[in-house]
């Protein structure tokens, strides 16, 4: 009996480690690793939490149509799993926005219903709540959009979780380009929660859009300091480096931030990784460290991208490196 109990405990421990490891891979944008490793362990298909990570890895590898096919099966197999319902719903809405008009309306309608189902199963699924509010605010009426429903959902969310309610209200103002009102709302709540990373990050993003780059940089620094979410923390570090280039200010802080960012996402599918390296090259040049700039630029010199802005900037930096002072 004792041996059987130990075996049962060991099996649960192994499962927890596998989920924890997969989560770590996802946080570090190692999406191909997630898919490769889990494909070698077919038993993961019985664990919806691992499946959800697998699906999100597919999203990040732009395998959305394949994910849609798989999710159609999964929501039948796990009809009460809020995360899978949310992923299925948001994926259909994204595909509808990007795909052919012939099935866009049906996919949008199906996606909306899946978001509602995800929230019904678990009202504390805050990504689903926020996605639903943004959908109602942004979508045309013919597709199910409704600013009144968006406002009502934001009000209900505030009753459930005050912070999430503030984030939703701020997002509604941002979607309406009422940026000054959004900043005022965030400032009001930052008076009581001055180190709240979500509020800091949203305010920083607004100020960056308004070209208040130095203040935005300071807010991103605070976001990185206080955030407990790796994705949010490293996104803030990236922005610190980007804004240091744009302002030619806080160059050493920018170098430190981007160096940490690149180290964290090394050998990953993080979409901003090459951008981070290019920005760090620029910061090395601003700091007068041209040797370090040339060594790092060599890592991305032959990189190609569909991002025309990245390619143009890479060509400019290459020319600057080749031009003697």
PDB file of C-alpha atoms in Angstrom:
ATOM      1  CA  UNK A   1       0.000   0.000   0.000  1.00  0.00           C
ATOM      2  CA  UNK A   2       2.822   2.377   0.919  1.00  0.00           C
ATOM      3  CA  UNK A   3       4.578   1.650  -2.383  1.00  0.00           C
ATOM      4  CA  UNK A   4       1.358   2.319  -4.311  1.00  0.00           C
ATOM      5  CA  UNK A   5       0.878   5.673  -2.557  1.00  0.00           C
ATOM      6  CA  UNK A   6       4.467   6.675  -3.263  1.00  0.00           C
ATOM      7  CA  UNK A   7       3.968   5.784  -6.907  1.00  0.00           C
ATOM      8  CA  UNK A   8       0.807   7.905  -7.066  1.00  0.00           C
ATOM      9  CA  UNK A   9       2.554  10.854  -5.429  1.00  0.00           C
ATOM     10  CA  UNK A  10       5.461  10.508  -7.830  1.00  0.00           C
ATOM     11  CA  UNK A  11       3.138  10.559 -10.846  1.00  0.00           C
ATOM     12  CA  UNK A  12       1.497  13.779  -9.639  1.00  0.00           C
ATOM     13  CA  UNK A  13       4.919  15.313  -8.979  1.00  0.00           C
ATOM     14  CA  UNK A  14       6.096  14.408 -12.472  1.00  0.00           C
ATOM     15  CA  UNK A  15       3.016  15.993 -14.023  1.00  0.00           C
ATOM     16  CA  UNK A  16       3.563  19.220 -12.038  1.00  0.00           C
ATOM     17  CA  UNK A  17       7.189  19.372 -13.147  1.00  0.00           C
ATOM     18  CA  UNK A  18       6.190  18.866 -16.764  1.00  0.00           C
ATOM     19  CA  UNK A  19       3.632  21.671 -16.586  1.00  0.00           C
ATOM     20  CA  UNK A  20       6.083  23.948 -14.816  1.00  0.00           C
ATOM     21  CA  UNK A  21       8.795  23.216 -17.375  1.00  0.00           C
ATOM     22  CA  UNK A  22       6.451  23.814 -20.308  1.00  0.00           C
ATOM     23  CA  UNK A  23       5.360  27.107 -18.740  1.00  0.00           C
ATOM     24  CA  UNK A  24       9.000  28.132 -18.426  1.00  0.00           C
ATOM     25  CA  UNK A  25       9.616  27.335 -22.085  1.00  0.00           C
ATOM     26  CA  UNK A  26       6.587  29.418 -23.031  1.00  0.00           C
ATOM     27  CA  UNK A  27       7.723  32.359 -20.912  1.00  0.00           C
ATOM     28  CA  UNK A  28      11.073  32.233 -22.713  1.00  0.00           C
ATOM     29  CA  UNK A  29       9.370  32.080 -26.138  1.00  0.00           C
ATOM     30  CA  UNK A  30      10.714  28.581 -26.853  1.00  0.00           C
ATOM     31  CA  UNK A  31       7.626  27.662 -28.812  1.00  0.00           C
ATOM     32  CA  UNK A  32       9.149  25.028 -31.092  1.00  0.00           C
ATOM     33  CA  UNK A  33      10.611  23.301 -28.051  1.00  0.00           C
ATOM     34  CA  UNK A  34       7.169  23.075 -26.465  1.00  0.00           C
ATOM     35  CA  UNK A  35       5.690  21.458 -29.545  1.00  0.00           C
ATOM     36  CA  UNK A  36       8.624  19.133 -30.146  1.00  0.00           C
ATOM     37  CA  UNK A  37       8.837  17.956 -26.535  1.00  0.00           C
ATOM     38  CA  UNK A  38       5.109  17.513 -26.022  1.00  0.00           C
ATOM     39  CA  UNK A  39       4.696  15.684 -29.329  1.00  0.00           C
ATOM     40  CA  UNK A  40       7.074  13.085 -27.901  1.00  0.00           C
ATOM     41  CA  UNK A  41       4.807  12.642 -24.875  1.00  0.00           C
ATOM     42  CA  UNK A  42       1.331  11.768 -26.225  1.00  0.00           C
ATOM     43  CA  UNK A  43      -0.032  11.556 -22.672  1.00  0.00           C
ATOM     44  CA  UNK A  44      -0.014  15.369 -22.539  1.00  0.00           C
ATOM     45  CA  UNK A  45      -3.229  15.246 -24.587  1.00  0.00           C
ATOM     46  CA  UNK A  46      -5.040  14.206 -21.418  1.00  0.00           C
ATOM     47  CA  UNK A  47      -3.950  17.363 -19.587  1.00  0.00           C
ATOM     48  CA  UNK A  48      -5.878  20.447 -20.816  1.00  0.00           C
ATOM     49  CA  UNK A  49      -3.457  22.860 -19.115  1.00  0.00           C
ATOM     50  CA  UNK A  50      -0.534  21.456 -21.097  1.00  0.00           C
ATOM     51  CA  UNK A  51      -2.678  21.435 -24.227  1.00  0.00           C
ATOM     52  CA  UNK A  52      -3.400  25.150 -23.721  1.00  0.00           C
ATOM     53  CA  UNK A  53       0.353  25.901 -23.693  1.00  0.00           C
ATOM     54  CA  UNK A  54       0.745  23.792 -26.830  1.00  0.00           C
ATOM     55  CA  UNK A  55      -2.007  25.792 -28.561  1.00  0.00           C
ATOM     56  CA  UNK A  56      -0.493  29.142 -27.546  1.00  0.00           C
ATOM     57  CA  UNK A  57       2.844  27.970 -28.912  1.00  0.00           C
ATOM     58  CA  UNK A  58       1.086  27.221 -32.214  1.00  0.00           C
ATOM     59  CA  UNK A  59      -0.353  30.749 -32.223  1.00  0.00           C
ATOM     60  CA  UNK A  60       3.102  32.244 -31.815  1.00  0.00           C
ATOM     61  CA  UNK A  61       4.419  30.097 -34.660  1.00  0.00           C
ATOM     62  CA  UNK A  62       1.594  31.391 -36.884  1.00  0.00           C
ATOM     63  CA  UNK A  63      -0.108  28.000 -37.067  1.00  0.00           C
ATOM     64  CA  UNK A  64      -3.548  29.428 -36.416  1.00  0.00           C
ATOM     65  CA  UNK A  65      -5.498  27.411 -38.983  1.00  0.00           C
ATOM     66  CA  UNK A  66      -4.000  24.168 -37.660  1.00  0.00           C
ATOM     67  CA  UNK A  67      -4.760  25.345 -34.133  1.00  0.00           C
ATOM     68  CA  UNK A  68      -8.352  26.076 -35.133  1.00  0.00           C
ATOM     69  CA  UNK A  69      -8.807  22.513 -36.381  1.00  0.00           C
ATOM     70  CA  UNK A  70      -7.357  21.111 -33.170  1.00  0.00           C
ATOM     71  CA  UNK A  71      -9.370  23.452 -30.949  1.00  0.00           C
ATOM     72  CA  UNK A  72     -12.612  22.427 -32.643  1.00  0.00           C
ATOM     73  CA  UNK A  73     -11.961  18.942 -31.270  1.00  0.00           C
ATOM     74  CA  UNK A  74     -10.647  20.073 -27.888  1.00  0.00           C
ATOM     75  CA  UNK A  75     -13.664  22.165 -26.912  1.00  0.00           C
ATOM     76  CA  UNK A  76     -15.795  19.061 -27.415  1.00  0.00           C
ATOM     77  CA  UNK A  77     -13.436  16.960 -25.314  1.00  0.00           C
ATOM     78  CA  UNK A  78     -13.004  19.650 -22.604  1.00  0.00           C
ATOM     79  CA  UNK A  79     -16.242  21.696 -22.722  1.00  0.00           C
ATOM     80  CA  UNK A  80     -15.691  23.125 -19.217  1.00  0.00           C
ATOM     81  CA  UNK A  81     -12.088  24.256 -19.652  1.00  0.00           C
ATOM     82  CA  UNK A  82     -12.283  28.053 -19.738  1.00  0.00           C
ATOM     83  CA  UNK A  83      -8.780  28.601 -21.127  1.00  0.00           C
ATOM     84  CA  UNK A  84      -9.315  26.325 -24.131  1.00  0.00           C
ATOM     85  CA  UNK A  85     -12.708  27.928 -24.812  1.00  0.00           C
ATOM     86  CA  UNK A  86     -11.061  31.361 -24.679  1.00  0.00           C
ATOM     87  CA  UNK A  87      -8.232  30.309 -26.989  1.00  0.00           C
ATOM     88  CA  UNK A  88     -10.680  28.800 -29.459  1.00  0.00           C
ATOM     89  CA  UNK A  89     -12.802  31.939 -29.415  1.00  0.00           C
ATOM     90  CA  UNK A  90     -10.037  34.491 -29.788  1.00  0.00           C
ATOM     91  CA  UNK A  91      -8.403  32.408 -32.521  1.00  0.00           C
ATOM     92  CA  UNK A  92     -11.596  32.360 -34.581  1.00  0.00           C
ATOM     93  CA  UNK A  93     -11.927  36.130 -34.233  1.00  0.00           C
ATOM     94  CA  UNK A  94      -8.309  36.660 -35.332  1.00  0.00           C
ATOM     95  CA  UNK A  95      -8.758  34.311 -38.289  1.00  0.00           C
ATOM     96  CA  UNK A  96     -11.971  36.091 -39.259  1.00  0.00           C
ATOM     97  CA  UNK A  97     -10.161  39.434 -39.257  1.00  0.00           C
ATOM     98  CA  UNK A  98      -7.284  38.082 -41.362  1.00  0.00           C
ATOM     99  CA  UNK A  99      -9.100  35.613 -43.601  1.00  0.00           C
ATOM    100  CA  UNK A 100     -11.518  35.423 -46.498  1.00  0.00           C
ATOM    101  CA  UNK A 101     -14.834  37.222 -46.196  1.00  0.00           C
ATOM    102  CA  UNK A 102     -16.723  34.066 -47.148  1.00  0.00           C
ATOM    103  CA  UNK A 103     -16.514  32.586 -43.645  1.00  0.00           C
ATOM    104  CA  UNK A 104     -15.479  35.641 -41.617  1.00  0.00           C
ATOM    105  CA  UNK A 105     -18.933  36.386 -40.230  1.00  0.00           C
ATOM    106  CA  UNK A 106     -19.512  32.816 -39.072  1.00  0.00           C
ATOM    107  CA  UNK A 107     -16.096  32.589 -37.464  1.00  0.00           C
ATOM    108  CA  UNK A 108     -16.630  35.908 -35.690  1.00  0.00           C
ATOM    109  CA  UNK A 109     -20.000  34.773 -34.389  1.00  0.00           C
ATOM    110  CA  UNK A 110     -18.598  31.427 -33.236  1.00  0.00           C
ATOM    111  CA  UNK A 111     -15.638  33.162 -31.614  1.00  0.00           C
ATOM    112  CA  UNK A 112     -17.889  35.559 -29.710  1.00  0.00           C
ATOM    113  CA  UNK A 113     -20.000  32.693 -28.384  1.00  0.00           C
ATOM    114  CA  UNK A 114     -16.890  30.832 -27.249  1.00  0.00           C
ATOM    115  CA  UNK A 115     -15.624  33.899 -25.359  1.00  0.00           C
ATOM    116  CA  UNK A 116     -18.982  34.170 -23.605  1.00  0.00           C
ATOM    117  CA  UNK A 117     -18.845  30.471 -22.791  1.00  0.00           C
ATOM    118  CA  UNK A 118     -15.306  30.772 -21.423  1.00  0.00           C
ATOM    119  CA  UNK A 119     -16.418  33.571 -19.079  1.00  0.00           C
ATOM    120  CA  UNK A 120     -19.538  31.674 -18.062  1.00  0.00           C
ATOM    121  CA  UNK A 121     -17.388  28.702 -17.044  1.00  0.00           C
ATOM    122  CA  UNK A 122     -14.877  30.927 -15.212  1.00  0.00           C
ATOM    123  CA  UNK A 123     -15.689  34.629 -14.654  1.00  0.00           C
ATOM    124  CA  UNK A 124     -12.134  35.065 -13.335  1.00  0.00           C
ATOM    125  CA  UNK A 125     -10.662  34.305 -16.751  1.00  0.00           C
ATOM    126  CA  UNK A 126      -9.513  37.910 -17.103  1.00  0.00           C
ATOM    127  CA  UNK A 127      -7.864  37.632 -20.540  1.00  0.00           C
ATOM    128  CA  UNK A 128     -11.212  36.387 -21.855  1.00  0.00           C
ATOM    129  CA  UNK A 129     -13.050  39.200 -20.071  1.00  0.00           C
ATOM    130  CA  UNK A 130     -10.714  41.835 -21.495  1.00  0.00           C
ATOM    131  CA  UNK A 131     -10.876  40.310 -24.986  1.00  0.00           C
ATOM    132  CA  UNK A 132     -14.678  40.328 -24.909  1.00  0.00           C
ATOM    133  CA  UNK A 133     -14.822  43.979 -23.828  1.00  0.00           C
ATOM    134  CA  UNK A 134     -12.344  45.000 -26.543  1.00  0.00           C
ATOM    135  CA  UNK A 135     -14.335  43.030 -29.121  1.00  0.00           C
ATOM    136  CA  UNK A 136     -17.619  44.714 -28.204  1.00  0.00           C
ATOM    137  CA  UNK A 137     -15.928  48.121 -28.349  1.00  0.00           C
ATOM    138  CA  UNK A 138     -14.093  47.593 -31.648  1.00  0.00           C
ATOM    139  CA  UNK A 139     -16.263  45.323 -33.798  1.00  0.00           C
ATOM    140  CA  UNK A 140     -18.918  46.753 -36.108  1.00  0.00           C
ATOM    141  CA  UNK A 141     -22.514  46.270 -35.022  1.00  0.00           C
ATOM    142  CA  UNK A 142     -23.122  43.821 -37.865  1.00  0.00           C
ATOM    143  CA  UNK A 143     -20.446  41.544 -36.396  1.00  0.00           C
ATOM    144  CA  UNK A 144     -21.753  41.765 -32.835  1.00  0.00           C
ATOM    145  CA  UNK A 145     -20.019  44.907 -31.641  1.00  0.00           C
ATOM    146  CA  UNK A 146     -21.733  47.187 -29.150  1.00  0.00           C
ATOM    147  CA  UNK A 147     -20.209  50.077 -27.214  1.00  0.00           C
ATOM    148  CA  UNK A 148     -23.060  49.804 -24.707  1.00  0.00           C
ATOM    149  CA  UNK A 149     -22.262  46.147 -24.053  1.00  0.00           C
ATOM    150  CA  UNK A 150     -18.565  46.996 -23.774  1.00  0.00           C
ATOM    151  CA  UNK A 151     -19.283  49.615 -21.098  1.00  0.00           C
ATOM    152  CA  UNK A 152     -21.633  47.269 -19.243  1.00  0.00           C
ATOM    153  CA  UNK A 153     -19.133  44.431 -19.296  1.00  0.00           C
ATOM    154  CA  UNK A 154     -16.422  46.770 -18.002  1.00  0.00           C
ATOM    155  CA  UNK A 155     -18.718  47.841 -15.170  1.00  0.00           C
ATOM    156  CA  UNK A 156     -19.476  44.226 -14.220  1.00  0.00           C
ATOM    157  CA  UNK A 157     -15.798  43.350 -14.374  1.00  0.00           C
ATOM    158  CA  UNK A 158     -15.005  46.215 -12.004  1.00  0.00           C
ATOM    159  CA  UNK A 159     -17.437  44.715  -9.494  1.00  0.00           C
ATOM    160  CA  UNK A 160     -15.688  41.358  -9.795  1.00  0.00           C
ATOM    161  CA  UNK A 161     -12.135  42.737  -9.727  1.00  0.00           C
ATOM    162  CA  UNK A 162     -11.551  46.502  -9.328  1.00  0.00           C
ATOM    163  CA  UNK A 163      -8.093  46.462 -10.948  1.00  0.00           C
ATOM    164  CA  UNK A 164      -9.318  44.549 -13.988  1.00  0.00           C
ATOM    165  CA  UNK A 165     -12.196  46.996 -14.221  1.00  0.00           C
ATOM    166  CA  UNK A 166      -9.794  49.942 -14.342  1.00  0.00           C
ATOM    167  CA  UNK A 167      -7.703  48.207 -17.007  1.00  0.00           C
ATOM    168  CA  UNK A 168     -10.834  47.593 -19.080  1.00  0.00           C
ATOM    169  CA  UNK A 169     -12.013  51.197 -18.712  1.00  0.00           C
ATOM    170  CA  UNK A 170      -8.584  52.472 -19.722  1.00  0.00           C
ATOM    171  CA  UNK A 171      -8.589  50.207 -22.763  1.00  0.00           C
ATOM    172  CA  UNK A 172     -11.995  51.502 -23.842  1.00  0.00           C
ATOM    173  CA  UNK A 173     -10.684  55.075 -23.670  1.00  0.00           C
ATOM    174  CA  UNK A 174      -7.569  54.104 -25.633  1.00  0.00           C
ATOM    175  CA  UNK A 175      -9.667  52.444 -28.340  1.00  0.00           C
ATOM    176  CA  UNK A 176     -11.617  55.691 -28.659  1.00  0.00           C
ATOM    177  CA  UNK A 177      -8.319  57.674 -28.845  1.00  0.00           C
ATOM    178  CA  UNK A 178      -9.240  59.496 -25.624  1.00  0.00           C
ATOM    179  CA  UNK A 179      -5.683  59.171 -24.416  1.00  0.00           C
ATOM    180  CA  UNK A 180      -5.615  62.101 -21.997  1.00  0.00           C
ATOM    181  CA  UNK A 181      -8.697  60.746 -20.229  1.00  0.00           C
ATOM    182  CA  UNK A 182      -7.075  57.327 -20.027  1.00  0.00           C
ATOM    183  CA  UNK A 183      -3.949  58.830 -18.436  1.00  0.00           C
ATOM    184  CA  UNK A 184      -6.099  60.753 -15.948  1.00  0.00           C
ATOM    185  CA  UNK A 185      -7.932  57.540 -15.006  1.00  0.00           C
ATOM    186  CA  UNK A 186      -4.661  55.681 -14.534  1.00  0.00           C
ATOM    187  CA  UNK A 187      -3.150  58.528 -12.492  1.00  0.00           C
ATOM    188  CA  UNK A 188      -6.159  58.471 -10.172  1.00  0.00           C
ATOM    189  CA  UNK A 189      -5.593  54.809  -9.360  1.00  0.00           C
ATOM    190  CA  UNK A 190      -1.814  55.083  -9.288  1.00  0.00           C
ATOM    191  CA  UNK A 191      -2.214  57.492  -6.382  1.00  0.00           C
ATOM    192  CA  UNK A 192      -3.425  54.528  -4.330  1.00  0.00           C
ATOM    193  CA  UNK A 193      -1.317  51.850  -6.067  1.00  0.00           C
ATOM    194  CA  UNK A 194       1.809  53.670  -7.178  1.00  0.00           C
ATOM    195  CA  UNK A 195       3.778  50.471  -7.871  1.00  0.00           C
ATOM    196  CA  UNK A 196       1.033  48.552  -9.684  1.00  0.00           C
ATOM    197  CA  UNK A 197       2.797  47.191 -12.766  1.00  0.00           C
ATOM    198  CA  UNK A 198      -0.273  46.850 -15.013  1.00  0.00           C
ATOM    199  CA  UNK A 199      -1.260  50.479 -14.484  1.00  0.00           C
ATOM    200  CA  UNK A 200       2.322  51.642 -14.996  1.00  0.00           C
ATOM    201  CA  UNK A 201       2.719  49.644 -18.214  1.00  0.00           C
ATOM    202  CA  UNK A 202      -0.465  51.008 -19.792  1.00  0.00           C
ATOM    203  CA  UNK A 203       0.375  54.588 -18.864  1.00  0.00           C
ATOM    204  CA  UNK A 204       3.880  54.120 -20.279  1.00  0.00           C
ATOM    205  CA  UNK A 205       2.495  52.805 -23.573  1.00  0.00           C
ATOM    206  CA  UNK A 206       0.158  55.800 -23.890  1.00  0.00           C
ATOM    207  CA  UNK A 207       2.913  58.317 -23.204  1.00  0.00           C
ATOM    208  CA  UNK A 208       5.181  56.576 -25.699  1.00  0.00           C
ATOM    209  CA  UNK A 209       2.435  56.966 -28.320  1.00  0.00           C
ATOM    210  CA  UNK A 210       2.273  60.659 -27.441  1.00  0.00           C
ATOM    211  CA  UNK A 211       6.065  60.938 -27.904  1.00  0.00           C
ATOM    212  CA  UNK A 212       6.611  61.688 -24.213  1.00  0.00           C
ATOM    213  CA  UNK A 213       9.516  59.286 -24.464  1.00  0.00           C
ATOM    214  CA  UNK A 214      11.572  60.219 -21.413  1.00  0.00           C
ATOM    215  CA  UNK A 215       8.632  59.967 -18.999  1.00  0.00           C
ATOM    216  CA  UNK A 216       7.517  56.749 -20.699  1.00  0.00           C
ATOM    217  CA  UNK A 217      11.028  55.334 -20.237  1.00  0.00           C
ATOM    218  CA  UNK A 218      10.873  56.105 -16.522  1.00  0.00           C
ATOM    219  CA  UNK A 219       7.499  54.378 -16.232  1.00  0.00           C
ATOM    220  CA  UNK A 220       8.754  51.309 -18.081  1.00  0.00           C
ATOM    221  CA  UNK A 221      11.677  51.170 -15.640  1.00  0.00           C
ATOM    222  CA  UNK A 222       9.210  51.069 -12.758  1.00  0.00           C
ATOM    223  CA  UNK A 223       7.130  48.461 -14.582  1.00  0.00           C
ATOM    224  CA  UNK A 224      10.158  46.197 -14.973  1.00  0.00           C
ATOM    225  CA  UNK A 225      11.034  46.694 -11.311  1.00  0.00           C
ATOM    226  CA  UNK A 226       7.617  45.838  -9.900  1.00  0.00           C
ATOM    227  CA  UNK A 227       6.198  43.348 -12.407  1.00  0.00           C
ATOM    228  CA  UNK A 228       5.820  39.719 -11.356  1.00  0.00           C
ATOM    229  CA  UNK A 229       4.833  38.629 -14.875  1.00  0.00           C
ATOM    230  CA  UNK A 230       7.901  37.696 -16.982  1.00  0.00           C
ATOM    231  CA  UNK A 231       6.241  38.672 -20.270  1.00  0.00           C
ATOM    232  CA  UNK A 232       5.365  42.106 -18.921  1.00  0.00           C
ATOM    233  CA  UNK A 233       8.766  42.606 -17.285  1.00  0.00           C
ATOM    234  CA  UNK A 234      10.761  41.746 -20.402  1.00  0.00           C
ATOM    235  CA  UNK A 235       8.458  43.731 -22.655  1.00  0.00           C
ATOM    236  CA  UNK A 236       9.172  46.727 -20.418  1.00  0.00           C
ATOM    237  CA  UNK A 237      12.926  46.064 -20.654  1.00  0.00           C
ATOM    238  CA  UNK A 238      12.649  46.040 -24.442  1.00  0.00           C
ATOM    239  CA  UNK A 239      10.832  49.380 -24.387  1.00  0.00           C
ATOM    240  CA  UNK A 240      13.483  50.869 -22.093  1.00  0.00           C
ATOM    241  CA  UNK A 241      16.124  50.024 -24.701  1.00  0.00           C
ATOM    242  CA  UNK A 242      14.024  51.249 -27.628  1.00  0.00           C
ATOM    243  CA  UNK A 243      13.253  54.561 -25.947  1.00  0.00           C
ATOM    244  CA  UNK A 244      16.877  55.017 -24.900  1.00  0.00           C
ATOM    245  CA  UNK A 245      17.763  54.945 -28.602  1.00  0.00           C
ATOM    246  CA  UNK A 246      14.990  57.360 -29.579  1.00  0.00           C
ATOM    247  CA  UNK A 247      15.883  59.858 -26.843  1.00  0.00           C
ATOM    248  CA  UNK A 248      19.664  59.348 -26.821  1.00  0.00           C
ATOM    249  CA  UNK A 249      19.116  59.302 -23.082  1.00  0.00           C
ATOM    250  CA  UNK A 250      19.687  56.710 -20.342  1.00  0.00           C
ATOM    251  CA  UNK A 251      21.983  54.873 -22.765  1.00  0.00           C
ATOM    252  CA  UNK A 252      23.659  52.709 -20.115  1.00  0.00           C
ATOM    253  CA  UNK A 253      20.283  51.756 -18.647  1.00  0.00           C
ATOM    254  CA  UNK A 254      19.121  50.855 -22.147  1.00  0.00           C
ATOM    255  CA  UNK A 255      22.192  48.688 -22.728  1.00  0.00           C
ATOM    256  CA  UNK A 256      21.602  46.851 -19.450  1.00  0.00           C
ATOM    257  CA  UNK A 257      17.897  46.343 -20.223  1.00  0.00           C
ATOM    258  CA  UNK A 258      18.401  45.011 -23.740  1.00  0.00           C
ATOM    259  CA  UNK A 259      21.312  42.808 -22.698  1.00  0.00           C
ATOM    260  CA  UNK A 260      19.067  41.174 -20.101  1.00  0.00           C
ATOM    261  CA  UNK A 261      16.248  40.869 -22.633  1.00  0.00           C
ATOM    262  CA  UNK A 262      18.479  39.208 -25.242  1.00  0.00           C
ATOM    263  CA  UNK A 263      19.948  36.857 -22.652  1.00  0.00           C
ATOM    264  CA  UNK A 264      16.505  35.778 -21.484  1.00  0.00           C
ATOM    265  CA  UNK A 265      15.195  35.105 -24.993  1.00  0.00           C
ATOM    266  CA  UNK A 266      18.390  33.646 -26.485  1.00  0.00           C
ATOM    267  CA  UNK A 267      17.731  30.878 -29.037  1.00  0.00           C
ATOM    268  CA  UNK A 268      13.984  31.467 -28.949  1.00  0.00           C
ATOM    269  CA  UNK A 269      11.184  32.453 -31.310  1.00  0.00           C
ATOM    270  CA  UNK A 270      10.633  35.802 -29.584  1.00  0.00           C
ATOM    271  CA  UNK A 271       9.503  38.053 -32.432  1.00  0.00           C
ATOM    272  CA  UNK A 272      11.332  41.106 -31.058  1.00  0.00           C
ATOM    273  CA  UNK A 273      14.682  39.394 -30.498  1.00  0.00           C
ATOM    274  CA  UNK A 274      16.360  40.686 -33.668  1.00  0.00           C
ATOM    275  CA  UNK A 275      14.857  44.114 -33.092  1.00  0.00           C
ATOM    276  CA  UNK A 276      16.365  44.070 -29.592  1.00  0.00           C
ATOM    277  CA  UNK A 277      19.783  43.200 -31.013  1.00  0.00           C
ATOM    278  CA  UNK A 278      19.539  45.983 -33.578  1.00  0.00           C
ATOM    279  CA  UNK A 279      18.554  48.518 -30.912  1.00  0.00           C
ATOM    280  CA  UNK A 280      21.423  47.326 -28.725  1.00  0.00           C
ATOM    281  CA  UNK A 281      23.824  47.834 -31.634  1.00  0.00           C
ATOM    282  CA  UNK A 282      22.586  51.416 -31.833  1.00  0.00           C
ATOM    283  CA  UNK A 283      23.097  51.902 -28.104  1.00  0.00           C
ATOM    284  CA  UNK A 284      26.632  50.524 -28.283  1.00  0.00           C
ATOM    285  CA  UNK A 285      27.330  53.054 -31.038  1.00  0.00           C
ATOM    286  CA  UNK A 286      25.878  55.881 -28.936  1.00  0.00           C
ATOM    287  CA  UNK A 287      28.121  54.771 -26.056  1.00  0.00           C
ATOM    288  CA  UNK A 288      31.155  54.767 -28.344  1.00  0.00           C
ATOM    289  CA  UNK A 289      31.560  50.970 -28.167  1.00  0.00           C
ATOM    290  CA  UNK A 290      31.817  50.346 -31.900  1.00  0.00           C
ATOM    291  CA  UNK A 291      33.681  47.047 -31.511  1.00  0.00           C
ATOM    292  CA  UNK A 292      30.829  45.624 -29.433  1.00  0.00           C
ATOM    293  CA  UNK A 293      28.359  47.076 -31.931  1.00  0.00           C
ATOM    294  CA  UNK A 294      30.090  45.363 -34.858  1.00  0.00           C
ATOM    295  CA  UNK A 295      30.273  42.019 -33.071  1.00  0.00           C
ATOM    296  CA  UNK A 296      26.570  42.078 -32.232  1.00  0.00           C
ATOM    297  CA  UNK A 297      25.570  43.356 -35.667  1.00  0.00           C
ATOM    298  CA  UNK A 298      27.323  40.336 -37.211  1.00  0.00           C
ATOM    299  CA  UNK A 299      24.676  38.130 -35.528  1.00  0.00           C
ATOM    300  CA  UNK A 300      21.861  39.780 -37.490  1.00  0.00           C
ATOM    301  CA  UNK A 301      23.708  40.968 -40.611  1.00  0.00           C
ATOM    302  CA  UNK A 302      22.225  38.221 -42.792  1.00  0.00           C
ATOM    303  CA  UNK A 303      18.794  38.270 -41.178  1.00  0.00           C
ATOM    304  CA  UNK A 304      15.840  38.739 -43.485  1.00  0.00           C
ATOM    305  CA  UNK A 305      12.414  39.861 -42.372  1.00  0.00           C
ATOM    306  CA  UNK A 306       9.041  40.787 -43.799  1.00  0.00           C
ATOM    307  CA  UNK A 307       9.228  43.825 -41.518  1.00  0.00           C
ATOM    308  CA  UNK A 308      10.292  46.550 -43.945  1.00  0.00           C
ATOM    309  CA  UNK A 309      11.025  48.998 -41.124  1.00  0.00           C
ATOM    310  CA  UNK A 310      13.467  46.541 -39.544  1.00  0.00           C
ATOM    311  CA  UNK A 311      15.240  45.888 -42.836  1.00  0.00           C
ATOM    312  CA  UNK A 312      15.553  49.600 -43.620  1.00  0.00           C
ATOM    313  CA  UNK A 313      16.947  50.399 -40.190  1.00  0.00           C
ATOM    314  CA  UNK A 314      19.373  47.468 -40.415  1.00  0.00           C
ATOM    315  CA  UNK A 315      20.702  48.864 -43.697  1.00  0.00           C
ATOM    316  CA  UNK A 316      21.120  52.307 -42.118  1.00  0.00           C
ATOM    317  CA  UNK A 317      23.005  50.887 -39.132  1.00  0.00           C
ATOM    318  CA  UNK A 318      25.230  48.819 -41.443  1.00  0.00           C
ATOM    319  CA  UNK A 319      26.136  51.978 -43.335  1.00  0.00           C
ATOM    320  CA  UNK A 320      26.850  53.871 -40.097  1.00  0.00           C
ATOM    321  CA  UNK A 321      29.153  51.085 -38.893  1.00  0.00           C
ATOM    322  CA  UNK A 322      31.022  51.118 -42.206  1.00  0.00           C
ATOM    323  CA  UNK A 323      31.445  54.886 -42.232  1.00  0.00           C
ATOM    324  CA  UNK A 324      34.532  56.091 -40.338  1.00  0.00           C
ATOM    325  CA  UNK A 325      33.978  58.982 -37.959  1.00  0.00           C
TER     326      UNK A 325
END
